[in-house]
Amino acid sequence: MKCIILLASPGAGKGTASDYIENKYNYKHISSGSLLRNEALKNKEIKSLIDNGKFVSDELVMDVLNKNIKKDNIILDGIPRNIKQAKLLDSLFEENNINLEKVIFIDIDREIAAKRVINRLTCEDCKKVYNKDLIDSKVCMICGGNLITREDDTKEVFEKRYDTYLKETKPLVDYYKDKLIRIYNDDTLESLYNNLDKEMR
Ligand SMILES: [Zn+2]
């Protein structure tokens, strides 16, 4: 089994890049958010942590991940989120005979990332994300659901998340320096895809 880790700041387009690699290169996309939300459906402890906005411990995140890796190649998005998780992940890879192929770091200018997050519209139903500047419609082009601004897509929440990222997650760039590939996402979606293709070939 092979694994790609995606590292990125808030608003850098991690979800978009993961989806692209999942569909084109046949990796299973595992995001920390969806992993925990799915687990919460059958695990009361996690459900109560999430419902109360509490922190899910690094060990618990790894346990859940361990249960959800089988034989597919995977792309991890949002895990690891700090050095401690990275070390736990090293052991998990070893136990499961998983080869960490590469770590893709999506880099973006902080101001551009802030602007993207604040301009985001999200479909209430299918969760597809649009940019306010690029869409006239008030409904989703895919499913017809209402487009809304998510409560946490504000400048304040972004700045707070970005500071946490600098403190907790950015040090991983150095931790993984031997496997790291840096891709800039300051430009168009097409150029992001092109850059990913170059690294995936
Ligand atoms: Zn939709």
Coordinates of C-alpha atoms in Angstrom, one line a residue, residues 30-188:
I30 CA -9.2 10.2 3.7
S31 CA -9.8 13.6 5.3
S32 CA -9.7 14.0 9.1
G33 CA -13.1 15.7 9.1
S34 CA -15.0 13.0 7.2
L35 CA -13.1 10.3 9.0
L36 CA -14.3 11.5 12.4
R37 CA -17.8 12.4 11.2
N38 CA -18.3 8.8 9.8
E39 CA -16.9 7.3 13.0
A40 CA -19.2 9.4 15.1
L41 CA -22.2 7.7 13.5
K42 CA -21.2 4.5 15.4
N43 CA -19.0 5.7 18.2
K44 CA -20.7 7.6 21.0
E45 CA -17.5 8.9 22.6
I46 CA -16.4 10.6 19.3
K47 CA -19.9 11.8 18.6
S48 CA -20.1 13.6 22.0
L49 CA -16.6 15.1 21.5
I50 CA -17.6 16.5 18.1
D51 CA -21.1 17.6 19.2
N52 CA -19.6 19.6 22.0
G53 CA -16.9 21.1 19.9
K54 CA -14.2 19.3 21.9
F55 CA -10.8 18.2 20.8
V56 CA -10.3 14.6 19.6
S57 CA -7.0 13.4 20.9
D58 CA -4.2 12.5 18.5
E59 CA -4.2 8.9 19.7
L60 CA -7.9 8.6 19.0
V61 CA -7.5 10.0 15.5
M62 CA -4.9 7.4 14.8
D63 CA -7.1 4.6 16.1
V64 CA -9.9 5.6 13.8
L65 CA -7.5 5.9 10.9
N66 CA -6.1 2.5 11.6
K67 CA -9.5 1.0 11.3
N68 CA -10.2 2.7 8.0
I69 CA -7.1 1.7 6.0
K70 CA -7.5 -1.6 4.2
K71 CA -5.8 -2.3 0.9
D72 CA -6.4 0.9 -1.1
N73 CA -3.7 3.4 -1.7
I74 CA -4.6 6.5 0.3
I75 CA -4.2 10.2 0.3
L76 CA -4.4 11.8 3.7
D77 CA -5.8 15.3 4.1
G78 CA -5.7 16.9 7.5
I79 CA -3.7 14.1 9.1
P80 CA -1.1 14.6 10.5
R81 CA -1.9 18.0 11.9
N82 CA 1.1 18.2 14.3
I83 CA 4.4 16.6 15.0
K84 CA 2.9 14.2 17.5
Q85 CA 0.5 12.8 15.0
A86 CA 3.3 12.5 12.5
K87 CA 5.3 10.3 14.8
L88 CA 2.2 8.1 15.6
L89 CA 1.7 7.9 11.9
D90 CA 5.2 6.7 11.3
S91 CA 4.5 3.7 13.6
L92 CA 1.1 3.1 12.0
F93 CA 2.8 3.0 8.5
E94 CA 5.3 0.5 9.8
E95 CA 2.8 -1.8 11.4
N96 CA 0.6 -1.8 8.3
N97 CA 3.4 -2.0 5.8
I98 CA 2.5 1.3 4.1
N99 CA 5.0 3.1 2.0
L100 CA 4.9 6.9 2.4
E101 CA 5.5 7.9 -1.3
K102 CA 5.5 11.7 -1.0
V103 CA 4.3 14.6 0.9
I104 CA 2.7 17.3 -1.2
F105 CA 2.8 20.7 0.4
I106 CA 0.4 23.2 -1.1
D107 CA 1.7 26.6 -0.5
I108 CA -0.2 29.8 -0.9
D109 CA 0.2 33.5 0.0
R110 CA -1.7 34.2 3.2
E111 CA -3.6 37.2 1.8
I112 CA -4.8 35.1 -1.2
A113 CA -5.9 32.3 1.0
A114 CA -7.9 34.7 3.2
K115 CA -9.6 36.2 0.2
R116 CA -10.6 32.7 -1.1
V117 CA -12.0 31.6 2.2
I118 CA -14.1 34.8 2.7
N119 CA -15.4 34.6 -0.9
R120 CA -16.5 31.0 -0.5
L121 CA -20.1 29.8 -1.1
T122 CA -21.0 26.3 -0.1
C123 CA -23.9 24.2 -1.3
E124 CA -26.1 23.3 1.6
D125 CA -26.8 19.9 0.2
C126 CA -23.8 18.4 -1.7
K127 CA -21.2 20.7 0.0
K128 CA -19.7 21.8 -3.3
V129 CA -17.7 25.0 -2.9
Y130 CA -18.0 28.0 -5.3
N131 CA -16.4 31.4 -5.5
K132 CA -18.7 34.4 -5.0
D133 CA -16.9 36.3 -7.7
L134 CA -17.2 33.6 -10.3
I135 CA -20.8 32.6 -9.9
D136 CA -24.1 34.5 -10.5
S137 CA -26.5 31.8 -9.4
K138 CA -27.9 31.4 -5.9
V139 CA -28.2 27.7 -6.4
C140 CA -25.8 24.8 -6.9
M141 CA -25.1 23.9 -10.5
I142 CA -24.9 20.2 -9.6
C143 CA -27.8 19.5 -7.3
G144 CA -29.8 22.7 -7.2
G145 CA -29.2 23.2 -3.4
N146 CA -29.0 26.6 -1.8
L147 CA -25.6 28.3 -1.8
I148 CA -24.7 29.7 1.6
T149 CA -21.7 31.3 3.3
R150 CA -20.6 28.9 6.1
E151 CA -20.5 30.4 9.5
D152 CA -16.8 29.7 9.9
D153 CA -15.8 31.3 6.6
T154 CA -15.0 34.6 8.1
K155 CA -11.8 36.7 8.3
E156 CA -11.6 36.2 12.1
V157 CA -11.9 32.4 12.0
F158 CA -9.5 32.3 9.1
E159 CA -6.8 34.3 11.0
K160 CA -7.2 32.1 14.1
R161 CA -6.9 28.9 12.0
Y162 CA -3.9 30.3 10.2
D163 CA -2.1 31.0 13.4
T164 CA -2.8 27.5 14.7
Y165 CA -1.5 26.2 11.4
L166 CA 1.8 28.1 11.7
K167 CA 2.3 26.9 15.2
E168 CA 1.2 23.2 14.9
T169 CA 1.2 22.1 11.3
K170 CA 3.8 24.2 9.4
P171 CA 6.7 22.5 11.3
L172 CA 5.7 19.3 9.4
V173 CA 7.3 20.9 6.3
D174 CA 10.6 20.4 7.9
Y175 CA 9.7 17.0 9.5
Y176 CA 9.0 15.6 6.0
K177 CA 11.7 17.5 4.1
D178 CA 13.1 14.4 2.5
K179 CA 9.8 13.5 0.8
L180 CA 8.4 17.0 0.4
I181 CA 7.1 18.4 -2.9
R182 CA 6.1 22.1 -2.8
I183 CA 3.3 23.2 -5.2
Y184 CA 2.1 26.8 -5.3
N185 CA -1.6 27.4 -5.6
D186 CA -1.7 31.2 -6.0
D187 CA -3.0 30.9 -9.6
T188 CA -5.9 29.2 -11.3

